[in-house]
Amino acid sequence: MTDTADTGTPRGKQRNPVARVLMGVLVFQLGIGGLLILGDMQGLRLPTFGPDAPRLTEPVRPGDQRRTFRPDRDRPVTQPARDPGQLPNRLVLTQTDGTTYRLEGGISAGDADRLAAMILQSDPRPETLILQSPGGSVQDALALGRTIRAEGISTQMLRGEFCYSACPYLLVAGATRDISPNASVGVHQHYFGQNTFLPAAFAVEDIQRGQAEVMTYLDEMGIDPLVMQHALSTPPDEIYVLLPEELERYGFIEAQD
């Protein structure tokens, strides 16, 4: 008897797109790994392709979605719902109204355990988290995201506010997700691993392990891992801003009738 998901689709076939993406990521990383090793041995820098990306203050249009990633300098062009001022370097949880809380700031090492404890101890317990973050620690974002999903907490983004880099992993963890069409969600390549003194050949293993964890996590959260094609092709000093139709396509938001 064929094992099927709730939709009646054979489970093996359902997983094939994920397997293809994982294989593509592996091939991509092996190629990058070879270039890194060559650069490590010969003191070379990887080339960059195409013109420099414009700043975040420039409007984003289909096919023109890569922007320089300087969150300390640039904000999306859309007028935000409120001026948050200078965001903190670590995540801050602030009650706004009843069971609605804001979760804002950079994602630092240790934030997952610290914020999970705060969420579980809050009275009243958060039911909705309004997110705004330039990103940070991927591992902490994944761990905190799993707490958000386990607690059945919804996530939200308001007009003109942003969620970049590792922040979308918190966003997709929401039991439900409410994203303003004028909010800005962006992805790019991540740094993985802690030891910068190892040769690049060893760093490749960290990259592959980290990307596998991210792909598994996205699949757990019901997000199409093909969104990673944009992340993998965008360097860490740039951000790829997802359009509303892409947020729908990859499962961040429900399809509109």
Coordinates of N, CA and C in Angstrom, one line a residue:
M1 N 0.8 -1.2 0.0 CA 0.0 0.0 0.0 C 0.9 1.2 0.0
T2 N 0.6 2.2 -0.9 CA 1.4 3.4 -1.0 C 1.1 4.3 0.1
D3 N 2.2 4.8 0.8 CA 2.0 5.8 1.9 C 1.7 7.1 1.3
T4 N 0.6 7.8 1.7 CA 0.2 9.0 1.1 C 0.1 10.1 2.2
A5 N 0.2 11.4 1.8 CA -0.1 12.5 2.7 C -1.6 12.8 2.7
D6 N -2.0 13.7 3.4 CA -3.4 14.1 3.5 C -4.0 14.4 2.2
T7 N -3.3 14.9 1.3 CA -3.8 15.3 0.0 C -4.0 14.1 -0.9
G8 N -3.5 12.9 -0.5 CA -3.6 11.8 -1.4 C -2.4 11.6 -2.3
T9 N -1.5 12.5 -2.2 CA -0.3 12.4 -3.1 C 0.7 11.4 -2.5
P10 N 1.2 10.5 -3.3 CA 2.2 9.5 -2.7 C 3.4 10.3 -2.1
R11 N 3.7 9.9 -0.9 CA 4.7 10.6 -0.1 C 6.1 10.7 -0.8
G12 N 6.5 9.7 -1.5 CA 7.7 9.7 -2.2 C 7.7 10.8 -3.3
K13 N 6.6 10.9 -4.0 CA 6.5 11.9 -5.0 C 6.4 13.3 -4.4
Q14 N 5.8 13.4 -3.3 CA 5.6 14.7 -2.6 C 7.0 15.3 -2.2
R15 N 7.9 14.4 -1.9 CA 9.2 14.8 -1.4 C 10.2 15.1 -2.5
N16 N 9.9 14.6 -3.7 CA 10.8 14.7 -4.8 C 11.3 16.2 -5.1
P17 N 10.4 17.2 -5.1 CA 10.9 18.6 -5.3 C 11.9 19.0 -4.2
V18 N 11.7 18.6 -3.0 CA 12.7 18.9 -1.9 C 14.0 18.2 -2.2
A19 N 13.9 16.9 -2.6 CA 15.2 16.2 -2.9 C 15.9 16.8 -4.1
R20 N 15.2 17.3 -5.1 CA 15.8 18.0 -6.2 C 16.5 19.2 -5.8
V21 N 15.8 20.0 -4.9 CA 16.4 21.3 -4.5 C 17.7 21.0 -3.6
L22 N 17.6 20.0 -2.7 CA 18.7 19.6 -1.9 C 19.9 19.2 -2.8
M23 N 19.7 18.4 -3.8 CA 20.7 18.0 -4.7 C 21.3 19.2 -5.4
G24 N 20.5 20.1 -5.9 CA 21.0 21.4 -6.5 C 21.8 22.2 -5.6
V25 N 21.4 22.3 -4.3 CA 22.2 23.0 -3.4 C 23.5 22.4 -3.1
L26 N 23.5 21.0 -3.1 CA 24.8 20.3 -2.9 C 25.8 20.6 -4.0
V27 N 25.2 20.5 -5.2 CA 26.1 20.7 -6.4 C 26.6 22.1 -6.4
F28 N 25.8 23.1 -6.1 CA 26.2 24.5 -6.0 C 27.3 24.7 -5.0
Q29 N 27.1 24.1 -3.8 CA 28.0 24.3 -2.7 C 29.4 23.6 -3.0
L30 N 29.3 22.5 -3.7 CA 30.6 21.8 -4.1 C 31.4 22.7 -5.0
G31 N 30.7 23.4 -6.0 CA 31.3 24.3 -6.9 C 31.9 25.5 -6.1
I32 N 31.1 26.1 -5.2 CA 31.6 27.2 -4.4 C 32.8 26.7 -3.6
G33 N 32.6 25.5 -3.0 CA 33.7 25.0 -2.1 C 35.0 24.9 -2.9
G34 N 34.9 24.4 -4.2 CA 36.2 24.3 -4.9 C 36.8 25.7 -5.1
L35 N 36.0 26.7 -5.4 CA 36.5 28.1 -5.6 C 37.1 28.6 -4.3
L36 N 36.4 28.3 -3.2 CA 36.9 28.7 -1.9 C 38.3 28.1 -1.6
I37 N 38.4 26.8 -1.8 CA 39.7 26.1 -1.6 C 40.8 26.7 -2.5
L38 N 40.4 26.9 -3.7 CA 41.4 27.6 -4.7 C 41.8 28.9 -4.2
G39 N 40.8 29.7 -3.7 CA 41.1 31.1 -3.2 C 41.9 31.0 -1.9
D40 N 41.7 30.0 -1.1 CA 42.4 29.9 0.2 C 43.8 29.5 -0.1
M41 N 44.1 28.7 -1.1 CA 45.5 28.3 -1.4 C 46.3 29.4 -2.1
Q42 N 45.6 30.2 -3.0 CA 46.3 31.1 -3.8 C 46.0 32.6 -3.5
G43 N 45.2 32.8 -2.4 CA 45.0 34.2 -2.0 C 44.1 34.9 -2.9
L44 N 43.2 34.2 -3.6 CA 42.3 34.8 -4.5 C 40.9 35.2 -3.9
R45 N 40.2 36.1 -4.4 CA 38.9 36.5 -4.0 C 37.9 36.0 -5.0
L46 N 36.7 35.5 -4.6 CA 35.7 35.1 -5.5 C 35.2 36.3 -6.3
P47 N 35.0 36.1 -7.6 CA 34.5 37.3 -8.4 C 33.1 37.6 -8.1
T48 N 32.7 38.8 -8.4 CA 31.3 39.2 -8.3 C 30.8 39.4 -9.8
F49 N 29.5 39.2 -10.0 CA 28.9 39.3 -11.3 C 27.9 40.4 -11.4
G50 N 27.8 41.1 -12.5 CA 26.7 42.0 -12.7 C 27.0 43.3 -12.0
P51 N 26.2 44.3 -12.2 CA 26.4 45.7 -11.6 C 26.1 45.6 -10.1
D52 N 26.6 46.6 -9.4 CA 26.3 46.7 -7.9 C 24.9 46.9 -7.7
A53 N 24.3 46.3 -6.6 CA 22.9 46.5 -6.4 C 22.6 47.9 -5.8
P54 N 21.5 48.4 -6.1 CA 21.1 49.7 -5.6 C 20.8 49.6 -4.1
R55 N 20.6 50.7 -3.5 CA 20.3 50.7 -2.0 C 18.8 50.4 -1.8
L56 N 18.5 50.0 -0.5 CA 17.1 49.6 -0.1 C 16.2 50.8 -0.3
T57 N 16.7 52.0 -0.3 CA 15.8 53.1 -0.5 C 15.2 53.2 -1.9
E58 N 15.7 52.4 -2.9 CA 15.2 52.4 -4.2 C 14.0 51.4 -4.3
P59 N 12.9 51.8 -5.0 CA 11.8 50.8 -5.1 C 12.2 49.5 -5.7
V60 N 11.5 48.4 -5.2 CA 11.7 47.1 -5.7 C 10.7 46.8 -6.8
R61 N 11.2 46.2 -7.9 CA 10.3 45.8 -9.0 C 10.6 44.4 -9.4
P62 N 9.7 43.7 -10.1 CA 9.9 42.4 -10.6 C 11.2 42.3 -11.4
G63 N 12.1 41.4 -11.1 CA 13.4 41.3 -11.8 C 14.4 42.2 -11.3
D64 N 14.1 43.1 -10.4 CA 15.0 44.1 -9.9 C 14.8 44.1 -8.3
Q65 N 15.3 43.0 -7.7 CA 15.0 42.8 -6.3 C 16.2 42.7 -5.4
R66 N 17.4 42.8 -5.9 CA 18.5 42.7 -5.0 C 19.0 44.1 -4.6
R67 N 19.2 44.3 -3.4 CA 19.6 45.6 -2.8 C 20.8 45.4 -1.9
T68 N 21.6 46.4 -1.8 CA 22.7 46.4 -0.8 C 22.2 46.2 0.6
F69 N 22.9 45.4 1.4 CA 22.4 45.1 2.7 C 23.2 45.8 3.8
R70 N 22.7 47.0 4.1 CA 23.2 47.9 5.2 C 22.1 48.3 6.1
P71 N 21.6 47.4 6.9 CA 20.4 47.8 7.8 C 20.7 48.9 8.7
D72 N 21.9 49.2 9.0 CA 22.3 50.3 9.9 C 22.1 51.6 9.2
R73 N 22.1 51.6 7.8 CA 22.1 52.8 7.0 C 20.8 52.9 6.2
D74 N 20.3 51.8 5.7 CA 19.1 51.9 4.8 C 17.9 51.2 5.4
R75 N 16.8 51.7 5.0 CA 15.5 51.1 5.4 C 14.6 51.1 4.1
P76 N 13.7 50.2 4.0 CA 12.8 50.1 2.8 C 12.2 51.5 2.5
V77 N 11.9 51.7 1.2 CA 11.4 53.0 0.8 C 10.0 53.3 1.4
T78 N 9.1 52.2 1.6 CA 7.8 52.4 2.1 C 7.7 53.1 3.5
Q79 N 6.8 54.0 3.6 CA 6.7 54.7 4.9 C 6.2 53.7 6.0
P80 N 7.0 53.5 7.1 CA 6.6 52.4 8.0 C 5.4 52.8 8.9
A81 N 4.8 51.8 9.5 CA 3.6 52.1 10.3 C 4.0 52.9 11.5
R82 N 5.3 52.8 11.9 CA 5.8 53.5 13.1 C 7.3 53.6 12.9
D83 N 7.9 54.6 13.6 CA 9.4 54.7 13.5 C 10.0 54.0 14.7
P84 N 10.6 52.8 14.5 CA 11.2 52.1 15.6 C 12.4 52.7 16.2
G85 N 13.0 53.7 15.5 CA 14.3 54.2 16.0 C 15.4 53.2 15.7
Q86 N 16.4 53.3 16.5 CA 17.6 52.3 16.3 C 17.2 51.0 16.9
L87 N 17.2 50.0 16.1 CA 16.8 48.6 16.6 C 17.9 48.1 17.5
P88 N 17.6 47.4 18.6 CA 18.6 46.8 19.5 C 19.4 45.7 18.8
N89 N 20.6 45.4 19.3 CA 21.4 44.4 18.7 C 20.9 43.0 19.0
R90 N 20.1 42.9 20.1 CA 19.5 41.6 20.5 C 18.0 41.7 20.4
L91 N 17.3 40.6 20.3 CA 15.9 40.6 20.2 C 15.3 41.1 21.5
V92 N 14.2 41.9 21.4 CA 13.5 42.5 22.5 C 12.0 42.1 22.3
L93 N 11.4 41.6 23.4 CA 10.0 41.2 23.4 C 9.3 42.3 24.2
T94 N 8.3 42.9 23.5 CA 7.6 44.0 24.2 C 6.1 43.8 23.9
Q95 N 5.3 43.9 25.0 CA 3.8 43.8 24.9 C 3.3 45.1 24.3
T96 N 2.4 44.9 23.3 CA 1.8 46.1 22.7 C 0.3 46.2 23.0
D97 N -0.4 45.1 23.0 CA -1.8 45.1 23.3 C -2.3 43.7 23.6
G98 N -2.7 43.5 24.8 CA -3.2 42.2 25.2 C -2.2 41.1 24.9
T99 N -2.6 40.1 24.0 CA -1.7 39.0 23.7 C -0.8 39.3 22.5
T100 N -0.8 40.5 22.0 CA 0.0 40.9 20.9 C 1.3 41.5 21.4
Y101 N 2.4 41.0 20.9 CA 3.8 41.5 21.3 C 4.6 41.8 20.1
R102 N 5.6 42.7 20.3 CA 6.6 43.0 19.3 C 7.8 42.2 19.6
L103 N 8.4 41.7 18.5 CA 9.7 41.0 18.7 C 10.6 41.7 17.7
E104 N 11.6 42.5 18.2 CA 12.4 43.3 17.3 C 13.9 43.3 17.7
G105 N 14.7 43.6 16.7 CA 16.1 43.7 16.9 C 16.9 42.6 16.2
G106 N 18.2 42.7 16.3 CA 19.1 41.7 15.8 C 18.9 40.3 16.5
I107 N 19.3 39.2 15.8 CA 19.2 37.9 16.4 C 20.6 37.5 16.8
S108 N 20.8 37.5 18.1 CA 22.2 37.2 18.6 C 22.3 35.8 19.1
A109 N 23.5 35.3 19.3 CA 23.7 34.0 19.8 C 23.2 34.0 21.3
G110 N 22.4 33.0 21.6 CA 21.8 32.8 22.9 C 20.4 33.4 22.9
D111 N 19.9 34.1 21.9 CA 18.6 34.7 21.9 C 17.5 33.6 21.9
A112 N 17.7 32.5 21.3 CA 16.7 31.4 21.2 C 16.3 31.0 22.6
D113 N 17.2 30.6 23.5 CA 16.9 30.2 24.8 C 16.3 31.3 25.6
R114 N 16.9 32.5 25.5 CA 16.5 33.7 26.3 C 15.0 34.0 25.9
L115 N 14.7 34.1 24.6 CA 13.4 34.6 24.2 C 12.4 33.5 24.4
A116 N 12.8 32.2 24.3 CA 11.8 31.1 24.6 C 11.4 31.2 26.0
A117 N 12.3 31.4 26.9 CA 11.9 31.5 28.3 C 11.0 32.7 28.6
M118 N 11.3 33.8 27.9 CA 10.5 35.0 28.1 C 9.0 34.8 27.6
I119 N 8.9 34.1 26.4 CA 7.6 33.8 25.8 C 6.8 32.9 26.8
L120 N 7.4 31.9 27.3 CA 6.7 30.9 28.1 C 6.3 31.5 29.5
Q121 N 7.1 32.5 29.9 CA 6.8 33.1 31.2 C 5.9 34.4 31.1
S122 N 5.7 34.8 29.9 CA 4.9 36.1 29.8 C 3.4 35.9 30.2
D123 N 2.9 36.9 30.8 CA 1.5 36.8 31.3 C 0.8 38.2 30.8
P124 N -0.1 38.1 29.8 CA -0.6 36.9 29.2 C 0.4 36.3 28.2
R125 N 0.2 35.1 27.8 CA 1.1 34.4 26.9 C 0.9 35.0 25.5
P126 N 2.0 35.3 24.7 CA 1.8 35.9 23.4 C 1.0 35.0 22.5
E127 N 0.1 35.6 21.7 CA -0.6 34.8 20.7 C -0.2 35.3 19.3
T128 N 0.3 36.6 19.2 CA 0.8 37.1 18.0 C 2.1 37.9 18.2
L129 N 3.1 37.7 17.4 CA 4.4 38.4 17.4 C 4.5 39.3 16.2
I130 N 4.6 40.6 16.3 CA 4.9 41.5 15.2 C 6.4 41.6 15.1
L131 N 6.9 41.2 13.9 CA 8.4 41.0 13.8 C 9.0 42.2 13.0
Q132 N 10.2 42.5 13.4 CA 11.0 43.4 12.7 C 12.5 43.2 13.1
S133 N 13.3 42.7 12.1 CA 14.7 42.4 12.4 C 15.5 42.3 11.1
P134 N 16.8 42.8 11.3 CA 17.7 42.7 10.1 C 18.3 41.3 10.0
G135 N 18.0 40.4 11.0 CA 18.6 39.0 11.0 C 19.7 38.9 12.0
G136 N 20.5 37.8 11.8 CA 21.6 37.5 12.7 C 21.8 36.0 12.7
S137 N 21.9 35.5 13.9 CA 22.2 34.1 14.1 C 21.2 33.1 13.5
V138 N 21.6 32.3 12.5 CA 20.6 31.4 11.9 C 20.2 30.3 12.8
Q139 N 21.2 29.8 13.6 CA 20.9 28.7 14.5 C 19.8 29.1 15.6
D140 N 20.0 30.4 16.1 CA 19.0 30.9 17.1 C 17.7 31.1 16.4
A141 N 17.6 31.6 15.2 CA 16.4 31.8 14.5 C 15.6 30.5 14.3
L142 N 16.3 29.4 13.9 CA 15.7 28.1 13.7 C 15.1 27.6 15.0
A143 N 16.0 27.7 16.1 CA 15.5 27.2 17.4 C 14.3 27.9 17.9
L144 N 14.4 29.3 17.9 CA 13.3 30.1 18.4 C 12.0 29.9 17.5
G145 N 12.2 29.7 16.2 CA 11.1 29.5 15.3 C 10.4 28.2 15.7
R146 N 11.1 27.2 16.1 CA 10.4 25.9 16.5 C 9.6 26.1 17.8
T147 N 10.1 27.0 18.7 CA 9.3 27.3 19.9 C 8.1 28.1 19.5
I148 N 8.2 29.0 18.6 CA 7.0 29.8 18.1 C 5.9 28.8 17.6
R149 N 6.4 27.9 16.7 CA 5.4 27.0 16.1 C 4.8 26.0 17.2
A150 N 5.7 25.5 18.1 CA 5.2 24.6 19.1 C 4.1 25.2 20.0
E151 N 4.3 26.6 20.2 CA 3.3 27.3 21.1 C 2.1 27.8 20.3
G152 N 2.0 27.5 19.0 CA 0.9 28.0 18.2 C 0.8 29.5 18.1
I153 N 1.9 30.2 18.1 CA 1.9 31.7 18.1 C 1.9 32.1 16.6
S154 N 1.1 33.1 16.3 CA 1.1 33.7 14.9 C 2.1 34.8 14.8
T155 N 2.5 35.0 13.5 CA 3.4 36.1 13.3 C 2.8 37.1 12.3
Q156 N 3.3 38.3 12.4 CA 2.7 39.4 11.7 C 3.8 40.4 11.3
M157 N 3.6 41.1 10.1 CA 4.5 42.2 9.7 C 3.6 43.3 9.2
L158 N 4.0 44.5 9.7 CA 3.2 45.7 9.4 C 3.8 46.5 8.2
R159 N 3.1 47.4 7.7 CA 3.4 48.2 6.5 C 4.8 48.9 6.8
G160 N 5.7 48.8 5.8 CA 7.0 49.5 5.8 C 8.0 48.9 6.7
E161 N 7.7 47.8 7.4 CA 8.6 47.2 8.3 C 9.3 46.0 7.6
F162 N 10.4 45.5 8.2 CA 11.3 44.6 7.4 C 11.7 43.4 8.2
C163 N 11.9 42.3 7.5 CA 12.4 41.0 8.1 C 13.4 40.4 7.1
Y164 N 14.7 40.5 7.5 CA 15.7 40.1 6.5 C 16.6 39.0 7.1
S165 N 17.3 38.4 6.2 CA 18.4 37.4 6.5 C 17.8 36.2 7.3
A166 N 18.1 36.1 8.6 CA 17.6 35.0 9.4 C 16.2 35.2 9.9
C167 N 15.7 36.5 9.9 CA 14.4 36.8 10.4 C 13.3 36.0 9.7
P168 N 13.3 35.8 8.4 CA 12.2 35.0 7.8 C 12.0 33.7 8.4
Y169 N 13.0 33.1 9.1 CA 12.8 31.8 9.7 C 11.9 31.9 10.9
L170 N 11.9 33.1 11.6 CA 10.9 33.4 12.6 C 9.6 33.6 12.0
L171 N 9.5 34.3 10.9 CA 8.3 34.7 10.3 C 7.5 33.4 9.8
V172 N 8.2 32.5 9.2 CA 7.5 31.3 8.7 C 7.1 30.4 9.8
A173 N 7.6 30.6 11.0 CA 7.2 29.7 12.1 C 5.8 30.0 12.6
G174 N 5.2 31.1 12.3 CA 3.9 31.5 12.8 C 2.8 30.4 12.4
A175 N 2.0 30.1 13.4 CA 0.9 29.2 13.1 C 0.0 29.8 12.0
T176 N -0.2 31.1 12.0 CA -0.7 31.8 10.9 C 0.2 33.0 10.6
R177 N 0.2 33.5 9.4 CA 1.1 34.6 9.1 C 0.4 35.7 8.4
D178 N 0.5 36.9 8.9 CA -0.2 38.1 8.3 C 0.9 39.1 7.9
I179 N 1.1 39.2 6.6 CA 2.2 40.1 6.1 C 1.6 41.2 5.2
S180 N 1.8 42.4 5.6 CA 1.3 43.5 4.8 C 2.0 43.5 3.5
P181 N 1.2 43.8 2.4 CA 1.8 43.9 1.0 C 3.0 44.9 1.0
N182 N 3.0 45.8 1.9 CA 4.1 46.8 1.9 C 5.1 46.6 2.9
A183 N 5.1 45.4 3.5 CA 6.2 45.0 4.3 C 7.4 44.4 3.4
S184 N 8.6 44.3 4.0 CA 9.7 43.9 3.2 C 10.4 42.6 3.8
V185 N 10.3 41.5 3.1 CA 10.9 40.3 3.5 C 12.0 39.9 2.6
G186 N 13.2 39.7 3.1 CA 14.4 39.4 2.2 C 15.2 38.3 2.7
V187 N 15.9 37.7 1.7 CA 16.8 36.5 2.0 C 18.1 36.7 1.3
H188 N 19.1 36.0 1.8 CA 20.4 36.0 1.1 C 21.2 34.8 1.7
Q189 N 22.5 34.7 1.2 CA 23.4 33.7 1.7 C 23.7 33.9 3.2
H190 N 24.0 32.8 3.9 CA 24.3 32.9 5.3 C 25.8 32.5 5.6
Y191 N 26.3 33.0 6.7 CA 27.6 32.5 7.2 C 27.2 31.3 8.1
F192 N 28.0 30.2 8.0 CA 27.8 29.1 8.9 C 29.2 28.8 9.5
G193 N 29.1 28.2 10.7 CA 30.4 27.9 11.4 C 31.0 29.0 12.2
Q194 N 31.8 28.7 13.1 CA 32.3 29.6 14.1 C 33.8 29.9 13.9
N195 N 34.6 28.9 13.4 CA 36.0 29.0 13.4 C 36.5 29.5 12.1
T196 N 36.9 30.8 12.1 CA 37.4 31.4 10.8 C 38.8 31.1 10.5
F197 N 39.5 30.4 11.4 CA 40.9 30.1 11.2 C 41.1 28.8 10.5
L198 N 40.1 28.0 10.3 CA 40.2 26.8 9.6 C 40.3 27.1 8.1
P199 N 41.0 26.2 7.3 CA 41.1 26.4 5.9 C 39.7 26.3 5.3
A200 N 39.5 26.9 4.1 CA 38.2 26.9 3.5 C 37.6 25.5 3.2
A201 N 38.5 24.5 3.0 CA 38.0 23.1 2.8 C 37.1 22.6 3.9
F202 N 37.5 23.0 5.1 CA 36.7 22.6 6.3 C 35.4 23.5 6.4
A203 N 35.5 24.7 6.0 CA 34.4 25.6 6.1 C 33.2 25.2 5.2
V204 N 33.6 24.5 4.1 CA 32.5 24.0 3.2 C 31.6 23.0 3.9
E205 N 32.2 22.2 4.8 CA 31.3 21.2 5.5 C 30.3 22.0 6.4
D206 N 30.8 23.1 7.0 CA 29.8 23.9 7.8 C 28.7 24.4 7.0
I207 N 29.1 24.9 5.8 CA 28.1 25.5 4.9 C 27.0 24.5 4.5
Q208 N 27.5 23.3 4.1 CA 26.6 22.3 3.7 C 25.7 21.8 4.8
R209 N 26.2 21.6 6.0 CA 25.4 21.2 7.1 C 24.4 22.3 7.5
G210 N 24.8 23.5 7.5 CA 23.9 24.6 7.8 C 22.8 24.7 6.8
Q211 N 23.1 24.6 5.5 CA 22.0 24.7 4.5 C 21.1 23.5 4.6
A212 N 21.6 22.4 4.9 CA 20.7 21.2 5.1 C 19.7 21.5 6.2
E213 N 20.2 22.0 7.3 CA 19.3 22.3 8.4 C 18.2 23.3 8.0
V214 N 18.6 24.4 7.3 CA 17.7 25.4 6.8 C 16.6 24.7 5.9
M215 N 17.0 23.9 5.0 CA 16.1 23.3 4.1 C 15.1 22.4 4.8
T216 N 15.6 21.6 5.8 CA 14.8 20.8 6.6 C 13.8 21.6 7.4
Y217 N 14.2 22.7 7.9 CA 13.4 23.6 8.7 C 12.2 24.1 7.8
L218 N 12.6 24.7 6.7 CA 11.6 25.2 5.8 C 10.5 24.2 5.4
D219 N 10.9 23.0 5.2 CA 10.0 21.9 4.9 C 9.1 21.6 6.1
E220 N 9.6 21.6 7.3 CA 8.8 21.4 8.5 C 7.7 22.5 8.6
M221 N 8.1 23.7 8.2 CA 7.2 24.9 8.4 C 6.2 25.0 7.2
G222 N 6.3 24.1 6.2 CA 5.4 24.2 5.1 C 5.7 25.2 4.0
I223 N 7.0 25.5 4.0 CA 7.5 26.5 3.0 C 8.2 25.8 1.9
D224 N 8.0 26.2 0.7 CA 8.7 25.6 -0.5 C 10.1 25.9 -0.4
P225 N 11.0 24.9 -0.3 CA 12.5 25.1 -0.2 C 13.0 25.8 -1.5
L226 N 12.3 25.9 -2.6 CA 12.8 26.6 -3.8 C 13.0 28.1 -3.5
V227 N 12.5 28.6 -2.4 CA 12.8 30.0 -2.0 C 14.3 30.2 -1.8
M228 N 15.0 29.1 -1.5 CA 16.5 29.1 -1.3 C 17.2 29.5 -2.6
Q229 N 16.6 29.3 -3.8 CA 17.4 29.7 -5.0 C 17.7 31.1 -5.0
H230 N 16.8 32.0 -4.4 CA 17.1 33.4 -4.3 C 18.2 33.7 -3.2
A231 N 18.1 33.0 -2.1 CA 19.1 33.2 -1.1 C 20.5 32.8 -1.5
L232 N 20.6 31.6 -2.2 CA 21.9 31.1 -2.6 C 22.6 32.0 -3.6
S233 N 21.8 32.7 -4.4 CA 22.3 33.5 -5.5 C 22.5 35.0 -5.1
T234 N 22.3 35.3 -3.8 CA 22.4 36.7 -3.3 C 23.5 36.7 -2.2
P235 N 24.6 37.4 -2.5 CA 25.7 37.4 -1.5 C 25.3 38.1 -0.2
P236 N 26.0 37.8 0.9 CA 25.7 38.3 2.2 C 25.6 39.8 2.4
D237 N 26.3 40.5 1.5 CA 26.2 42.0 1.6 C 25.1 42.6 0.8
E238 N 24.2 41.7 0.2 CA 23.0 42.1 -0.5 C 21.8 41.4 0.1
I239 N 20.6 41.8 -0.3 CA 19.4 41.2 0.2 C 18.5 41.1 -1.0
Y240 N 17.8 39.9 -1.2 CA 16.8 39.7 -2.2 C 15.5 39.9 -1.6
V241 N 14.8 40.9 -2.0 CA 13.4 41.3 -1.5 C 12.4 40.5 -2.2
L242 N 11.6 39.7 -1.5 CA 10.6 38.8 -2.1 C 9.3 39.7 -2.3
L243 N 8.8 39.5 -3.5 CA 7.6 40.2 -3.9 C 6.4 39.5 -3.3
P244 N 5.2 40.2 -3.1 CA 4.0 39.5 -2.6 C 3.7 38.3 -3.3
E245 N 3.8 38.2 -4.6 CA 3.4 37.0 -5.4 C 4.4 35.9 -5.0
E246 N 5.7 36.2 -4.7 CA 6.6 35.2 -4.3 C 6.3 34.7 -2.9
L247 N 6.0 35.6 -2.0 CA 5.6 35.1 -0.7 C 4.4 34.2 -0.8
E248 N 3.5 34.4 -1.7 CA 2.4 33.5 -1.9 C 2.8 32.2 -2.5
R249 N 3.7 32.3 -3.5 CA 4.2 31.1 -4.3 C 4.9 30.1 -3.4
Y250 N 5.7 30.7 -2.5 CA 6.5 29.8 -1.6 C 5.9 29.4 -0.3
G251 N 4.6 29.9 -0.1 CA 3.9 29.5 1.1 C 4.0 30.3 2.3
F252 N 4.6 31.5 2.2 CA 4.6 32.4 3.3 C 3.2 32.9 3.7
I253 N 2.4 33.1 2.7 CA 1.0 33.6 2.9 C 0.1 32.7 2.0
E254 N -1.2 32.7 2.4 CA -2.1 31.8 1.6 C -2.4 32.5 0.3
A255 N -2.7 31.7 -0.7 CA -3.1 32.2 -2.0 C -4.4 32.9 -1.9
Q256 N -4.5 34.1 -2.6 CA -5.6 34.9 -2.6 C -6.6 34.4 -3.7
D257 N -7.9 34.3 -3.4 CA -8.9 33.9 -4.4 C -9.1 35.1 -5.4

